[in-house]
């Protein structure tokens, strides 16, 4: 898109997966007009979904040198560091509630829908290493489960960052 194309540029759990964080941030700013708004949602590093990446990382080969990880976006400091210092930011921590029959059912749903988990399955299953990841992630989900009736209720905490570009 040309420079200054939009008055609002929004990413909902998307740009956090770009391997070059500074480039992703600079592109969001580049296409946003002066005085416009940039908004992103990212999983917090300490929340259920942010910690999911750490669990997965124990089973996957190390990322390529210099690649930044998605969960880094889950802090105000990283957002400020990646974007122009002139942006006026407001931050809040929000929660989305997830429910399933149990933690295993939640995993079964996520292994079909969550891109990084789909990729992990494709990489690990042929090597016979996927079941260990599955067990660890079900245990991970159980550690965040707030249900007391055998079902799964988990809170996905995310960071909402809304910034106004200088006019």
PDB file of C-alpha atoms in Angstrom:
ATOM      1  CA  UNK A   1       0.000   0.000   0.000  1.00  0.00           C
ATOM      2  CA  UNK A   2       1.162   3.576  -0.542  1.00  0.00           C
ATOM      3  CA  UNK A   3       2.372   5.664   2.407  1.00  0.00           C
ATOM      4  CA  UNK A   4      -0.368   7.262   4.545  1.00  0.00           C
ATOM      5  CA  UNK A   5      -3.112   5.032   3.054  1.00  0.00           C
ATOM      6  CA  UNK A   6      -5.234   4.452   6.160  1.00  0.00           C
ATOM      7  CA  UNK A   7      -6.436   6.403   9.182  1.00  0.00           C
ATOM      8  CA  UNK A   8      -6.496   3.186  11.244  1.00  0.00           C
ATOM      9  CA  UNK A   9      -4.131   0.216  10.999  1.00  0.00           C
ATOM     10  CA  UNK A  10      -5.106  -2.766  13.139  1.00  0.00           C
ATOM     11  CA  UNK A  11      -3.662  -6.219  13.780  1.00  0.00           C
ATOM     12  CA  UNK A  12      -5.524  -8.747  15.904  1.00  0.00           C
ATOM     13  CA  UNK A  13      -3.072 -11.526  16.840  1.00  0.00           C
ATOM     14  CA  UNK A  14      -1.508 -11.381  13.369  1.00  0.00           C
ATOM     15  CA  UNK A  15       1.555  -9.210  13.023  1.00  0.00           C
ATOM     16  CA  UNK A  16       2.972 -10.749  16.192  1.00  0.00           C
ATOM     17  CA  UNK A  17       3.929 -13.731  14.002  1.00  0.00           C
ATOM     18  CA  UNK A  18       6.023 -11.649  11.602  1.00  0.00           C
ATOM     19  CA  UNK A  19       9.636 -12.769  12.039  1.00  0.00           C
ATOM     20  CA  UNK A  20      11.063  -9.226  11.799  1.00  0.00           C
ATOM     21  CA  UNK A  21       9.301  -7.191  14.457  1.00  0.00           C
ATOM     22  CA  UNK A  22      10.800  -3.793  13.619  1.00  0.00           C
ATOM     23  CA  UNK A  23       9.892  -4.210   9.946  1.00  0.00           C
ATOM     24  CA  UNK A  24       6.303  -5.187  10.799  1.00  0.00           C
ATOM     25  CA  UNK A  25       5.952  -2.178  13.094  1.00  0.00           C
ATOM     26  CA  UNK A  26       7.507   0.229  10.590  1.00  0.00           C
ATOM     27  CA  UNK A  27       5.153  -0.979   7.853  1.00  0.00           C
ATOM     28  CA  UNK A  28       2.124  -0.395  10.074  1.00  0.00           C
ATOM     29  CA  UNK A  29       3.317   3.153  10.729  1.00  0.00           C
ATOM     30  CA  UNK A  30       4.242   3.767   7.093  1.00  0.00           C
ATOM     31  CA  UNK A  31       0.736   3.038   5.815  1.00  0.00           C
ATOM     32  CA  UNK A  32      -0.983   4.981   8.609  1.00  0.00           C
ATOM     33  CA  UNK A  33      -1.668   8.638   7.927  1.00  0.00           C
ATOM     34  CA  UNK A  34      -0.374  11.350  10.308  1.00  0.00           C
ATOM     35  CA  UNK A  35      -2.691  11.606  13.308  1.00  0.00           C
ATOM     36  CA  UNK A  36      -4.008   8.108  12.592  1.00  0.00           C
ATOM     37  CA  UNK A  37      -4.341   5.165  14.943  1.00  0.00           C
ATOM     38  CA  UNK A  38      -2.309   1.958  15.156  1.00  0.00           C
ATOM     39  CA  UNK A  39      -3.819  -0.821  17.280  1.00  0.00           C
ATOM     40  CA  UNK A  40      -2.572  -4.321  18.027  1.00  0.00           C
ATOM     41  CA  UNK A  41      -3.600  -7.212  20.207  1.00  0.00           C
ATOM     42  CA  UNK A  42      -1.000  -9.753  21.284  1.00  0.00           C
ATOM     43  CA  UNK A  43      -0.960 -12.505  23.889  1.00  0.00           C
ATOM     44  CA  UNK A  44       0.769 -11.461  27.124  1.00  0.00           C
ATOM     45  CA  UNK A  45       3.986 -13.294  27.878  1.00  0.00           C
ATOM     46  CA  UNK A  46       2.762 -14.602  31.225  1.00  0.00           C
ATOM     47  CA  UNK A  47      -0.722 -15.617  30.081  1.00  0.00           C
ATOM     48  CA  UNK A  48      -1.906 -19.031  28.956  1.00  0.00           C
ATOM     49  CA  UNK A  49      -1.363 -18.401  25.242  1.00  0.00           C
ATOM     50  CA  UNK A  50       1.889 -16.493  25.650  1.00  0.00           C
ATOM     51  CA  UNK A  51       3.400 -19.330  27.672  1.00  0.00           C
ATOM     52  CA  UNK A  52       2.143 -21.817  25.092  1.00  0.00           C
ATOM     53  CA  UNK A  53       4.993 -20.735  22.805  1.00  0.00           C
ATOM     54  CA  UNK A  54       7.564 -21.618  25.471  1.00  0.00           C
ATOM     55  CA  UNK A  55       6.073 -25.100  25.874  1.00  0.00           C
ATOM     56  CA  UNK A  56       6.118 -25.600  22.117  1.00  0.00           C
ATOM     57  CA  UNK A  57       9.677 -24.314  21.882  1.00  0.00           C
ATOM     58  CA  UNK A  58      10.927 -27.181  24.047  1.00  0.00           C
ATOM     59  CA  UNK A  59       9.869 -29.598  21.314  1.00  0.00           C
ATOM     60  CA  UNK A  60      10.829 -27.675  18.205  1.00  0.00           C
ATOM     61  CA  UNK A  61      14.227 -26.979  16.658  1.00  0.00           C
ATOM     62  CA  UNK A  62      15.642 -23.579  17.598  1.00  0.00           C
ATOM     63  CA  UNK A  63      14.428 -20.684  15.457  1.00  0.00           C
ATOM     64  CA  UNK A  64      16.781 -19.273  12.830  1.00  0.00           C
ATOM     65  CA  UNK A  65      19.381 -16.869  14.155  1.00  0.00           C
ATOM     66  CA  UNK A  66      18.006 -13.371  14.580  1.00  0.00           C
ATOM     67  CA  UNK A  67      14.356 -14.420  14.438  1.00  0.00           C
ATOM     68  CA  UNK A  68      12.199 -12.771  17.052  1.00  0.00           C
ATOM     69  CA  UNK A  69       9.455 -14.751  18.758  1.00  0.00           C
ATOM     70  CA  UNK A  70       5.737 -13.879  18.841  1.00  0.00           C
ATOM     71  CA  UNK A  71       5.464 -13.771  22.628  1.00  0.00           C
ATOM     72  CA  UNK A  72       7.902 -10.849  22.827  1.00  0.00           C
ATOM     73  CA  UNK A  73       5.019  -8.630  21.657  1.00  0.00           C
ATOM     74  CA  UNK A  74       3.155  -9.331  24.899  1.00  0.00           C
ATOM     75  CA  UNK A  75       4.840  -6.531  26.844  1.00  0.00           C
ATOM     76  CA  UNK A  76       4.381  -2.773  26.727  1.00  0.00           C
ATOM     77  CA  UNK A  77       8.156  -2.350  26.617  1.00  0.00           C
ATOM     78  CA  UNK A  78       8.534  -4.379  23.426  1.00  0.00           C
ATOM     79  CA  UNK A  79       5.685  -2.558  21.700  1.00  0.00           C
ATOM     80  CA  UNK A  80       7.244   0.811  22.592  1.00  0.00           C
ATOM     81  CA  UNK A  81      10.689  -0.382  21.487  1.00  0.00           C
ATOM     82  CA  UNK A  82       9.475  -1.613  18.079  1.00  0.00           C
ATOM     83  CA  UNK A  83       7.455   1.473  17.178  1.00  0.00           C
ATOM     84  CA  UNK A  84       8.343   5.122  16.695  1.00  0.00           C
ATOM     85  CA  UNK A  85       9.012   6.914  19.996  1.00  0.00           C
ATOM     86  CA  UNK A  86       6.628   9.701  18.972  1.00  0.00           C
ATOM     87  CA  UNK A  87       3.558   7.445  19.125  1.00  0.00           C
ATOM     88  CA  UNK A  88       1.299   8.158  22.092  1.00  0.00           C
ATOM     89  CA  UNK A  89       0.324   4.704  23.431  1.00  0.00           C
ATOM     90  CA  UNK A  90      -2.398   3.479  25.731  1.00  0.00           C
ATOM     91  CA  UNK A  91      -2.266  -0.092  26.995  1.00  0.00           C
ATOM     92  CA  UNK A  92      -4.705  -2.393  28.704  1.00  0.00           C
ATOM     93  CA  UNK A  93      -4.742  -6.053  29.570  1.00  0.00           C
ATOM     94  CA  UNK A  94      -7.875  -7.836  28.497  1.00  0.00           C
ATOM     95  CA  UNK A  95      -9.113 -11.418  28.754  1.00  0.00           C
ATOM     96  CA  UNK A  96     -10.931 -13.748  26.402  1.00  0.00           C
ATOM     97  CA  UNK A  97     -12.490 -16.848  27.951  1.00  0.00           C
ATOM     98  CA  UNK A  98     -12.153 -20.226  26.280  1.00  0.00           C
ATOM     99  CA  UNK A  99     -14.319 -23.228  27.096  1.00  0.00           C
ATOM    100  CA  UNK A 100     -14.195 -26.893  26.078  1.00  0.00           C
ATOM    101  CA  UNK A 101     -15.328 -30.252  27.416  1.00  0.00           C
ATOM    102  CA  UNK A 102     -11.865 -30.681  28.973  1.00  0.00           C
ATOM    103  CA  UNK A 103      -8.242 -29.654  28.399  1.00  0.00           C
ATOM    104  CA  UNK A 104      -7.698 -32.477  25.888  1.00  0.00           C
ATOM    105  CA  UNK A 105     -10.714 -31.316  23.869  1.00  0.00           C
ATOM    106  CA  UNK A 106      -9.332 -27.768  23.895  1.00  0.00           C
ATOM    107  CA  UNK A 107      -6.014 -29.079  22.605  1.00  0.00           C
ATOM    108  CA  UNK A 108      -7.801 -31.083  19.892  1.00  0.00           C
ATOM    109  CA  UNK A 109      -9.539 -27.900  18.749  1.00  0.00           C
ATOM    110  CA  UNK A 110      -6.342 -25.829  18.841  1.00  0.00           C
ATOM    111  CA  UNK A 111      -4.269 -28.363  16.910  1.00  0.00           C
ATOM    112  CA  UNK A 112      -6.634 -27.812  13.979  1.00  0.00           C
ATOM    113  CA  UNK A 113      -6.935 -24.002  14.242  1.00  0.00           C
ATOM    114  CA  UNK A 114      -3.747 -22.492  15.692  1.00  0.00           C
ATOM    115  CA  UNK A 115      -1.216 -21.929  12.913  1.00  0.00           C
ATOM    116  CA  UNK A 116       1.941 -22.521  14.993  1.00  0.00           C
ATOM    117  CA  UNK A 117       0.492 -25.764  16.349  1.00  0.00           C
ATOM    118  CA  UNK A 118      -0.529 -26.925  12.868  1.00  0.00           C
ATOM    119  CA  UNK A 119       3.065 -26.331  11.744  1.00  0.00           C
ATOM    120  CA  UNK A 120       4.495 -28.070  14.820  1.00  0.00           C
ATOM    121  CA  UNK A 121       2.345 -31.112  14.143  1.00  0.00           C
ATOM    122  CA  UNK A 122       3.532 -31.269  10.523  1.00  0.00           C
ATOM    123  CA  UNK A 123       7.159 -31.080  11.671  1.00  0.00           C
ATOM    124  CA  UNK A 124       6.998 -33.428  14.672  1.00  0.00           C
ATOM    125  CA  UNK A 125       4.497 -36.119  13.709  1.00  0.00           C
ATOM    126  CA  UNK A 126       6.684 -37.739  10.996  1.00  0.00           C
ATOM    127  CA  UNK A 127       9.491 -37.993  13.573  1.00  0.00           C
ATOM    128  CA  UNK A 128       7.215 -39.584  16.184  1.00  0.00           C
ATOM    129  CA  UNK A 129       7.706 -36.588  18.498  1.00  0.00           C
ATOM    130  CA  UNK A 130       4.253 -35.027  18.353  1.00  0.00           C
ATOM    131  CA  UNK A 131       2.668 -37.039  21.171  1.00  0.00           C
ATOM    132  CA  UNK A 132       5.158 -35.599  23.697  1.00  0.00           C
ATOM    133  CA  UNK A 133       4.183 -32.065  22.636  1.00  0.00           C
ATOM    134  CA  UNK A 134       0.498 -33.000  22.884  1.00  0.00           C
ATOM    135  CA  UNK A 135       0.947 -34.300  26.439  1.00  0.00           C
ATOM    136  CA  UNK A 136       2.894 -31.205  27.511  1.00  0.00           C
ATOM    137  CA  UNK A 137       0.312 -28.842  26.024  1.00  0.00           C
ATOM    138  CA  UNK A 138      -2.614 -30.627  27.644  1.00  0.00           C
ATOM    139  CA  UNK A 139      -0.739 -30.346  30.954  1.00  0.00           C
ATOM    140  CA  UNK A 140      -0.117 -26.664  30.171  1.00  0.00           C
ATOM    141  CA  UNK A 141      -3.814 -26.062  29.550  1.00  0.00           C
ATOM    142  CA  UNK A 142      -4.690 -27.932  32.736  1.00  0.00           C
ATOM    143  CA  UNK A 143      -2.400 -25.611  34.707  1.00  0.00           C
ATOM    144  CA  UNK A 144      -4.538 -22.658  33.544  1.00  0.00           C
ATOM    145  CA  UNK A 145      -7.878 -24.426  33.897  1.00  0.00           C
ATOM    146  CA  UNK A 146     -10.264 -22.662  36.277  1.00  0.00           C
ATOM    147  CA  UNK A 147     -13.179 -25.092  35.861  1.00  0.00           C
ATOM    148  CA  UNK A 148     -14.020 -27.297  38.835  1.00  0.00           C
ATOM    149  CA  UNK A 149     -16.391 -29.697  37.070  1.00  0.00           C
ATOM    150  CA  UNK A 150     -13.930 -31.555  34.800  1.00  0.00           C
ATOM    151  CA  UNK A 151     -14.471 -29.224  31.858  1.00  0.00           C
ATOM    152  CA  UNK A 152     -11.969 -26.642  30.607  1.00  0.00           C
ATOM    153  CA  UNK A 153     -12.246 -22.906  31.240  1.00  0.00           C
ATOM    154  CA  UNK A 154      -9.119 -20.965  30.392  1.00  0.00           C
ATOM    155  CA  UNK A 155      -8.437 -17.264  30.241  1.00  0.00           C
ATOM    156  CA  UNK A 156      -6.399 -15.940  27.370  1.00  0.00           C
ATOM    157  CA  UNK A 157      -4.892 -12.693  28.578  1.00  0.00           C
ATOM    158  CA  UNK A 158      -3.879 -10.283  25.860  1.00  0.00           C
ATOM    159  CA  UNK A 159      -2.328  -6.873  25.582  1.00  0.00           C
ATOM    160  CA  UNK A 160      -4.348  -4.239  23.747  1.00  0.00           C
ATOM    161  CA  UNK A 161      -2.071  -1.464  22.508  1.00  0.00           C
ATOM    162  CA  UNK A 162      -3.612   1.589  20.843  1.00  0.00           C
ATOM    163  CA  UNK A 163      -1.323   4.308  19.567  1.00  0.00           C
ATOM    164  CA  UNK A 164      -1.931   7.678  17.980  1.00  0.00           C
ATOM    165  CA  UNK A 165       0.621   8.870  15.436  1.00  0.00           C
ATOM    166  CA  UNK A 166       1.762  12.478  15.587  1.00  0.00           C
ATOM    167  CA  UNK A 167      -0.384  14.731  13.394  1.00  0.00           C
TER     168      UNK A 167
END
